[in-house]
Short mmCIF file of C-alpha atoms in Angstrom, two decimals:
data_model
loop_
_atom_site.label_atom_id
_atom_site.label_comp_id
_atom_site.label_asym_id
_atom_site.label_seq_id
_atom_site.Cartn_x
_atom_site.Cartn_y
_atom_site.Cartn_z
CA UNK A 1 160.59 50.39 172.36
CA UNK A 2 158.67 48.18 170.11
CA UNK A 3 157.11 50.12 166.87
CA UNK A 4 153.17 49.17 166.25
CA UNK A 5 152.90 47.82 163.05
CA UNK A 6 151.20 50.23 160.40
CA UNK A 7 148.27 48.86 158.75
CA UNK A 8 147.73 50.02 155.27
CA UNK A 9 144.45 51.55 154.35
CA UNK A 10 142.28 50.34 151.40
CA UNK A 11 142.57 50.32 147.94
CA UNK A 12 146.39 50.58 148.69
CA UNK A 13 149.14 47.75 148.44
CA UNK A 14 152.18 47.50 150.07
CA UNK A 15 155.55 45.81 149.29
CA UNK A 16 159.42 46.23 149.47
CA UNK A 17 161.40 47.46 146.72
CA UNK A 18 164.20 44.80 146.04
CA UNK A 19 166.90 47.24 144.17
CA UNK A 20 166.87 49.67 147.58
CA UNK A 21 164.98 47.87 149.88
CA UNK A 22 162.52 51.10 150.17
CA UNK A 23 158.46 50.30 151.02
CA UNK A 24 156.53 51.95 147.67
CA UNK A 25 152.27 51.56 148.07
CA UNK A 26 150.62 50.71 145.23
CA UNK A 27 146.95 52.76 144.52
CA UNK A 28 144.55 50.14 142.88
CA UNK A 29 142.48 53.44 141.92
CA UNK A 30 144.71 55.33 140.39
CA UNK A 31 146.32 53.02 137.44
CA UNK A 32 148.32 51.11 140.00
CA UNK A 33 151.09 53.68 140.56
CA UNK A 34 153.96 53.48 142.59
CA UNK A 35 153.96 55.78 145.46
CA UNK A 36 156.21 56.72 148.32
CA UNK A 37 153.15 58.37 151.08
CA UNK A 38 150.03 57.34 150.33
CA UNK A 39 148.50 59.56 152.95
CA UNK A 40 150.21 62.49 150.49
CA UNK A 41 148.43 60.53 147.30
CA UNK A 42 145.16 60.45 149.40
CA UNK A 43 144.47 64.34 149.78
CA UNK A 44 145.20 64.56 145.84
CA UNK A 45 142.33 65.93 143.80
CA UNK A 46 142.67 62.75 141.63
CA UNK A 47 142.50 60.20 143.92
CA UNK A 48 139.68 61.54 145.72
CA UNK A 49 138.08 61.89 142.22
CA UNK A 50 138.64 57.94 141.60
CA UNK A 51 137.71 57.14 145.16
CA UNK A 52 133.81 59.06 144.94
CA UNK A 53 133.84 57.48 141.24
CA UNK A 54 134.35 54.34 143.31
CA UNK A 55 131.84 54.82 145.51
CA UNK A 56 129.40 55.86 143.11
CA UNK A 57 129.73 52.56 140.73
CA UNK A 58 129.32 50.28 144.35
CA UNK A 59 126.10 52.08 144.94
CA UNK A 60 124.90 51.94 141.16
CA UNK A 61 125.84 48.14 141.48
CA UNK A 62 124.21 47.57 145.04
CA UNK A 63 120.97 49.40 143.37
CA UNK A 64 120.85 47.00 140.27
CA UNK A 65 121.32 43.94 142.36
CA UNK A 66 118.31 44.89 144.85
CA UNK A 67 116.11 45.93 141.83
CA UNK A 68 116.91 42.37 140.33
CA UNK A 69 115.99 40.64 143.42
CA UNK A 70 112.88 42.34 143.72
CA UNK A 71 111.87 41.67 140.30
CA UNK A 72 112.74 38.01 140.47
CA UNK A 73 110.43 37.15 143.66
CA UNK A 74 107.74 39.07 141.92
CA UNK A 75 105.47 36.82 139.91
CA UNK A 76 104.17 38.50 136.85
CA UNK A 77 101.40 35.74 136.69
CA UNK A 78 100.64 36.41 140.95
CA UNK A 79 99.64 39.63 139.83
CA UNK A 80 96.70 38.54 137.95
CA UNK A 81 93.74 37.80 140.60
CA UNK A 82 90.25 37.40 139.58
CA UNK A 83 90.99 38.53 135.77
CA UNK A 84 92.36 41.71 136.83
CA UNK A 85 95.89 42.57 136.49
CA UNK A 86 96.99 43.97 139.49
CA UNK A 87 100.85 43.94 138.89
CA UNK A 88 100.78 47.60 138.76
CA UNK A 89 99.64 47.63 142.80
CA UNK A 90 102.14 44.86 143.64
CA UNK A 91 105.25 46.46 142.11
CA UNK A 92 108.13 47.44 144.15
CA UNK A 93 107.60 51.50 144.60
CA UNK A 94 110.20 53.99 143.05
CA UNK A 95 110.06 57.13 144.54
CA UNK A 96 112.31 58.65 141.70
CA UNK A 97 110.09 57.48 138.67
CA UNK A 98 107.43 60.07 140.88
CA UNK A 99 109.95 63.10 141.20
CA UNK A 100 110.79 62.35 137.30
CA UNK A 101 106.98 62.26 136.50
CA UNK A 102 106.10 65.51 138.69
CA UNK A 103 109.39 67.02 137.03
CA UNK A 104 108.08 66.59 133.34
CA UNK A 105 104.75 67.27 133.85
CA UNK A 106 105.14 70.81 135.26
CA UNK A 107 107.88 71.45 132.26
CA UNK A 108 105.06 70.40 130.13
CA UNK A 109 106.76 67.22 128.69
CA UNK A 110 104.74 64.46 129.40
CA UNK A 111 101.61 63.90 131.52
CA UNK A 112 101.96 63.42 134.94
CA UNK A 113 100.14 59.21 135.03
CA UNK A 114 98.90 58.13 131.26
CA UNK A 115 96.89 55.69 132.56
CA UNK A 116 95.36 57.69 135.78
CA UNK A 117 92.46 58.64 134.14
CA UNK A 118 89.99 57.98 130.88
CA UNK A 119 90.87 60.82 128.57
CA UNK A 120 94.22 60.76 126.04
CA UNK A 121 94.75 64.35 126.18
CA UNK A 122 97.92 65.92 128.39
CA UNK A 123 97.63 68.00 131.53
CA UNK A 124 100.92 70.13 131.63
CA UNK A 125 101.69 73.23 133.69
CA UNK A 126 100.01 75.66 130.43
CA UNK A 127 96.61 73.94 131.33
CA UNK A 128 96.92 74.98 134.70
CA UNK A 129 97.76 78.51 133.91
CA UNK A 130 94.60 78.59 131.81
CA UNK A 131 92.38 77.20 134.32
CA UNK A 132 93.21 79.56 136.53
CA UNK A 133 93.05 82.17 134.27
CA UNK A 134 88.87 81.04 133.07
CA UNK A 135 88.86 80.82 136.94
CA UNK A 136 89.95 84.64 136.63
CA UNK A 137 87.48 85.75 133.53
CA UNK A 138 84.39 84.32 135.62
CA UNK A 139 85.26 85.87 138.43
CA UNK A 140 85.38 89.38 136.37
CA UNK A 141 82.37 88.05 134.49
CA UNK A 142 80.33 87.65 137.77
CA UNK A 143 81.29 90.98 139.10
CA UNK A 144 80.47 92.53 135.90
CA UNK A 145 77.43 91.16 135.02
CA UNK A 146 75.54 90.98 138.69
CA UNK A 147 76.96 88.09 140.24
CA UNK A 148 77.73 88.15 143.71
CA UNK A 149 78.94 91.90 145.05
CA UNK A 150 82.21 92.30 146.63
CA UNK A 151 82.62 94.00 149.89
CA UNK A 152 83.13 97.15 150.38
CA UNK A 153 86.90 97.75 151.99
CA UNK A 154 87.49 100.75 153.73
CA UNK A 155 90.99 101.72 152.47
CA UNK A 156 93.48 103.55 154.59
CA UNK A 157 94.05 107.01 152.91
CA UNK A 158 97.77 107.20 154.37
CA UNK A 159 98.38 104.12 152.64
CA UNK A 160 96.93 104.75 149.13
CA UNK A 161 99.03 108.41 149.48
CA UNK A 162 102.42 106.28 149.16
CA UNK A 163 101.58 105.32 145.89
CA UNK A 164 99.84 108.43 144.27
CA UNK A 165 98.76 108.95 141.45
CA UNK A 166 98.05 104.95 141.22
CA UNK A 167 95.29 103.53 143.81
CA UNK A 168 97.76 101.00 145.22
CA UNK A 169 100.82 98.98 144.99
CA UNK A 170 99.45 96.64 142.87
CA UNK A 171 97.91 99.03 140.06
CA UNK A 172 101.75 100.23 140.32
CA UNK A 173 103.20 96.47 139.62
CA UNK A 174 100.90 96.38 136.89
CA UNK A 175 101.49 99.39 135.44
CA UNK A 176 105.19 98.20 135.38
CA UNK A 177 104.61 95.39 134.14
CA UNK A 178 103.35 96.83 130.59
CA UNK A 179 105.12 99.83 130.56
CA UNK A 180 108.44 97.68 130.33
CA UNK A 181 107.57 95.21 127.83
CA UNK A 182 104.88 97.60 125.82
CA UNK A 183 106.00 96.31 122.79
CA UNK A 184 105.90 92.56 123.15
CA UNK A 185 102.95 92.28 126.02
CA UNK A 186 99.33 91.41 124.81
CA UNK A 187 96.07 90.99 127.07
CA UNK A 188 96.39 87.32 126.51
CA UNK A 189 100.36 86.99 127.96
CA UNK A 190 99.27 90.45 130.44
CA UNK A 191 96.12 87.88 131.71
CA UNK A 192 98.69 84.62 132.47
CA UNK A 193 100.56 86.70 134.33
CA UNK A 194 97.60 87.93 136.64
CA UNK A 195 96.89 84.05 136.73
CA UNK A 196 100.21 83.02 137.95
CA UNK A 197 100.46 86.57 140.30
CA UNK A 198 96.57 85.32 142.06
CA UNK A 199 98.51 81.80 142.70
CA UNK A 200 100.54 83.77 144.66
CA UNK A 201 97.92 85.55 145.98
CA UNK A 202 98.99 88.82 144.62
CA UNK A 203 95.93 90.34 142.82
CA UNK A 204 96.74 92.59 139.39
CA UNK A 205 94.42 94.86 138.36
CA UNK A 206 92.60 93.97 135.07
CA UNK A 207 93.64 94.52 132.01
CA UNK A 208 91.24 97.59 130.98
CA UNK A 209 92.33 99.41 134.23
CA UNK A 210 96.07 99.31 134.00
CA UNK A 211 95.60 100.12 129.88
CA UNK A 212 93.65 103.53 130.79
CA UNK A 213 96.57 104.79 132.71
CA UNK A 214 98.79 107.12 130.84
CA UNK A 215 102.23 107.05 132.73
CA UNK A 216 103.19 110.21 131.28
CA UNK A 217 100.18 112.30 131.57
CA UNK A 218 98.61 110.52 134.76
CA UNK A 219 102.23 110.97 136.67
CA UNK A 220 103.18 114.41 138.16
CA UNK A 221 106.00 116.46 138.09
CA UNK A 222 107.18 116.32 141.80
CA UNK A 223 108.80 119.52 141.80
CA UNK A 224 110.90 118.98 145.20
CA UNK A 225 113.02 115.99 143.64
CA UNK A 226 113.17 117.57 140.37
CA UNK A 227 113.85 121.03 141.18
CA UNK A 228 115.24 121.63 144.46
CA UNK A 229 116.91 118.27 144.37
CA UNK A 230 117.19 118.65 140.98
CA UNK A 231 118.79 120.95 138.65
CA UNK A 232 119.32 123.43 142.03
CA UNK A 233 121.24 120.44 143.45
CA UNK A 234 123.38 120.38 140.46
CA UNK A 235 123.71 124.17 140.32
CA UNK A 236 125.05 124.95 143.84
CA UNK A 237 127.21 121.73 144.01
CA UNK A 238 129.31 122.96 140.93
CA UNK A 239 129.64 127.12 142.28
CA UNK A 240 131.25 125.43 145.24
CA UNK A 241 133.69 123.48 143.38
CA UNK A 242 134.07 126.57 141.41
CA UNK A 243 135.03 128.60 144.43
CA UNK A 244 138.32 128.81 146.13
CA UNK A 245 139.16 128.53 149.64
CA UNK A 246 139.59 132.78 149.92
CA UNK A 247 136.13 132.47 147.80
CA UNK A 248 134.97 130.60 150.65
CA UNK A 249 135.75 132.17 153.47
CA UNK A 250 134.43 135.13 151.90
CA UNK A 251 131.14 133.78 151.10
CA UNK A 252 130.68 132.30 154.34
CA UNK A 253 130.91 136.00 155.93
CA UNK A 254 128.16 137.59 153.16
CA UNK A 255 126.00 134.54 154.34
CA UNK A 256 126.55 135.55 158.10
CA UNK A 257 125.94 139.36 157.68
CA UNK A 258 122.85 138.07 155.35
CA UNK A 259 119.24 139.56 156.85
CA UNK A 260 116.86 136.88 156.92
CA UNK A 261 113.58 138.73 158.85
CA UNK A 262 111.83 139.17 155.57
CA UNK A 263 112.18 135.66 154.64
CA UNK A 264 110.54 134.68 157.81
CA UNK A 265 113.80 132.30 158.49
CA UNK A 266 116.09 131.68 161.47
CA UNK A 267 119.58 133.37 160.54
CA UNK A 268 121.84 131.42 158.29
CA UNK A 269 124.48 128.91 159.53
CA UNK A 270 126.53 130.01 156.50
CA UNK A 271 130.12 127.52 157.54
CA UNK A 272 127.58 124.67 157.14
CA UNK A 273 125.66 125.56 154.53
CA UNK A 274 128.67 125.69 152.20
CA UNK A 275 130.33 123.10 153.83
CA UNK A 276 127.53 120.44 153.68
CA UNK A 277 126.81 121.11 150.19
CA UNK A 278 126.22 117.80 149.14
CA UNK A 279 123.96 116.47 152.05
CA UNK A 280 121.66 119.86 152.38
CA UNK A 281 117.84 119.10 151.74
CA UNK A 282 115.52 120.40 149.79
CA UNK A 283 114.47 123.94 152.12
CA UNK A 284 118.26 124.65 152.76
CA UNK A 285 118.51 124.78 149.03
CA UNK A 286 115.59 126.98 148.93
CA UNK A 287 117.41 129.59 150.92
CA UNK A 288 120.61 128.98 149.20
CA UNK A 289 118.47 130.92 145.88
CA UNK A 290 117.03 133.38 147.78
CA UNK A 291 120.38 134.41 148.90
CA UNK A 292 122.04 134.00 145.73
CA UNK A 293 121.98 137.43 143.96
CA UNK A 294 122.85 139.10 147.18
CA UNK A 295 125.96 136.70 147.97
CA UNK A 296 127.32 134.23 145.09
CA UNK A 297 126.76 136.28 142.12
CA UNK A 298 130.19 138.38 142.44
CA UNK A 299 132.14 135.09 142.47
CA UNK A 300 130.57 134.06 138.95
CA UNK A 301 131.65 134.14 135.07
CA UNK A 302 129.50 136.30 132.70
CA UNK A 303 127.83 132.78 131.61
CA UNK A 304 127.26 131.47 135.15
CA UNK A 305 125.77 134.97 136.50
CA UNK A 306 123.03 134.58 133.43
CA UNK A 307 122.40 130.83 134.17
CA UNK A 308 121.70 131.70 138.07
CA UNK A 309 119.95 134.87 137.07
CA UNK A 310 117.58 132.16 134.87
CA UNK A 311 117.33 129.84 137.92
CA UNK A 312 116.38 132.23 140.52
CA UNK A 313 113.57 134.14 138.11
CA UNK A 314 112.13 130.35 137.57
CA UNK A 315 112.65 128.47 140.97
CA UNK A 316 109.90 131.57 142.55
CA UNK A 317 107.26 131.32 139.89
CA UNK A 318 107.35 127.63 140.15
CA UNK A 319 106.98 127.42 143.55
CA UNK A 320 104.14 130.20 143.90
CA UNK A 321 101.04 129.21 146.22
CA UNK A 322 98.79 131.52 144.73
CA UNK A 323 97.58 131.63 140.42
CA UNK A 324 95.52 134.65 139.80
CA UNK A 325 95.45 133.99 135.82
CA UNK A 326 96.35 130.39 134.85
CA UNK A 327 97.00 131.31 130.80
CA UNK A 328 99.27 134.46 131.58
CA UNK A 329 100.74 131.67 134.68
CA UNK A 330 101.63 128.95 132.37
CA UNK A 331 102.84 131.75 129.27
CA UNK A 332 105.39 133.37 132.00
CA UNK A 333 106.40 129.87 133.32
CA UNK A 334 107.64 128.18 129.56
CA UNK A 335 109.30 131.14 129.28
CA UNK A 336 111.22 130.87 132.15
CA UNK A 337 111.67 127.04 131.64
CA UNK A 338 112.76 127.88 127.83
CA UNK A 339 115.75 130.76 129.66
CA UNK A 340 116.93 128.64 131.79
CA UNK A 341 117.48 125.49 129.60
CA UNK A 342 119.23 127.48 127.03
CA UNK A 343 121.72 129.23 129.75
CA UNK A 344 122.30 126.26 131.89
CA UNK A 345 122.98 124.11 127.54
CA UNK A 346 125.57 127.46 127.06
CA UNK A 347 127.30 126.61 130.24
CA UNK A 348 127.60 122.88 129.87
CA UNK A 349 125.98 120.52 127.63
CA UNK A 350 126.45 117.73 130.06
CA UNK A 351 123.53 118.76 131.73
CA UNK A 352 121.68 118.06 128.76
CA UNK A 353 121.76 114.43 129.84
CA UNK A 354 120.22 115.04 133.19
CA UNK A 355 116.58 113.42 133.20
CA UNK A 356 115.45 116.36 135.28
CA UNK A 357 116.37 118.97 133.00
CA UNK A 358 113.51 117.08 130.61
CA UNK A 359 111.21 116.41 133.24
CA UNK A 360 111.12 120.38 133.86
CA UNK A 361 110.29 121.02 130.34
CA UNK A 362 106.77 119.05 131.02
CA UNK A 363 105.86 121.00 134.40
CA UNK A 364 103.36 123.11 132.47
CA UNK A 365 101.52 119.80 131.31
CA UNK A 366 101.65 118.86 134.87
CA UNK A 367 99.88 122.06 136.21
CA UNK A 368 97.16 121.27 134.10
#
């Protein structure tokens, strides 16, 4: 059976060794080396390098020769009709001398046409900022000083809950905004960035509103992440790792046998309360301290009975619905605050790095 003849791709040569009469290819891209398989040679990162270098001069080269064509059956002196030089109209358009234009006038390097209009000065992206931010100040101006009123918008008190104790989201983003770059922000960079946020159409609050909010006097002590979640969190995870398995199993039957009717609580599902330590929320935690004298204390150290006698004399007070006598209230609760802290610093001083063991230290401010 007859063989077809193999034709040899391009940029390859062909020809028969005369010492072994073996066929070597020869790749014009590649320095004209010798080869055995040029289909081997082909997948090889430096050929294909060569080849899209190749390709890439043929283009550059096709490109030059159609711009030179161009230019030579343009007529410089054609271009000149009634005294007016309109060789700017009748030149060839280049849609990549726009993009570079657009490109350097938004960095700010160059204007976008010099001779589009009748004034030398540049128009770069910072004199758009500022025109939108005058466009800003006149609005405030107007508002301020009697121009047109704005309308009233109902707002949706669910909503403006979510992002107590600021009006909205966007008194929240501002907020943000200075309080992490307090040291380097001014009104003037604070205003540009309102300017570029209403391109956007994301409206910051002005500059006066966000400056009157104090983030650490204005902002709450939410006592359910910081206490229950909190420091109680951090309590009963480490008596259980404390705890043996006879522990345990003990535990778990004081928690079964516990009596419940005065706390006004279904009985205790003790097996899951211990062994879902680390999931429980915030009201199974709560009855994990109420039952804590009654229950856990026998299992403790000397130094761990005084830190969860501390915790369950505070977590009560601060939970209280009912202040007779705020002064004697707040007196009793920094004392409290001042017991625990030094018990839970005696057991460990890791917890000294907790944020919530600070943030419990400015509750009182926060009852206020």
């Amino acid at each position: 059976m007859s063989r077809r003849r193999e034709t040899t791709p391009d940029y390859f040569q062909s020809r028969v060794r005369a010492r072994d009469g073996r066929t070597v290819y020869t790749c014009t891209l590649c320095d004209n080396v010798d080869i055995y398989s040029y289909r081997h040679h082909a997948t090889g990162l430096r050929h294909q390098t060569n080849l899209r270098e190749h390709h890439e001069r043929l283009a550059r080269e096709q490109r030059q020769r159609i711009e030179m064509e161009n230019e030579g059956e343009l007529n410089v002196d054609q271009g000149i009709v009634g005294g007016e030089d309109t060789s700017a109209e009748n030149s060839p358009y280049n849609l990549q001398d726009d993009l570079d234009a657009i490109s350097a006038a938004f960095a700010g390097i160059v204007e976008p046409n010099p001779t589009a209009g009748n004034t030398d000065e540049e128009f770069g992206f910072e004199d758009f900022v500022n025109a939108k931010l005058e466009e800003i100040l006149c609005q405030e101006d107007d508002a301020m000083y009697g121009g047109k009123p704005k309308e009233v918008v109902q707002e949706d008190p669910v909503e403006r809950s979510r992002w107590f104790p600021f009006k909205n989201k966007m008194e929240l983003v501002g907020s943000l905004l200075i309080g992490h770059t307090h040291s380097m922000i001014s009104r003037a960079i604070y205003n540009k960035v309102r300017a570029v946020m209403l391109i956007c159409e994301i409206q910051l609050p002005a500059w006066s509103t966000i400056r009157r909010f104090d983030g650490v006097k204005d902002t709450p002590i939410e006592i359910l992440h910081v206490v229950l979640l909190g420091f109680v969190k951090y309590l009963a995870r480490d008596l259980h790792d404390n705890l043996t398995e006879l522990q345990k199993e003990e535990a778990i039957g004081c928690l079964n046998s516990f009596n419940t009717q005065h706390l006004k609580i279904p009985p205790i599902n003790a097996k899951a309360l211990l062994t879902h330590i680390k999931i429980l929320v915030g009201k199974e935690f709560k009855i994990s301290i109420q039952a804590a004298p009654f229950v856990f204390f026998k299992f403790l150290s000397a130094k761990r009975k005084a830190l969860w006698t501390a915790l369950c004399q505070l977590v009560p007070y601060i939970f209280i619905t009912k202040i007779d006598n705020m002064d004697e209230y707040l007196l009793r609760l920094k004392s409290y605050i001042k017991k625990f802290i030094y018990h839970a610093m005696k057991a460990t001083a890791q917890w000294a790095n907790k944020p919530k063991f600070h943030h419990l230290l400015h509750l009182p401010q926060s009852i206020l």
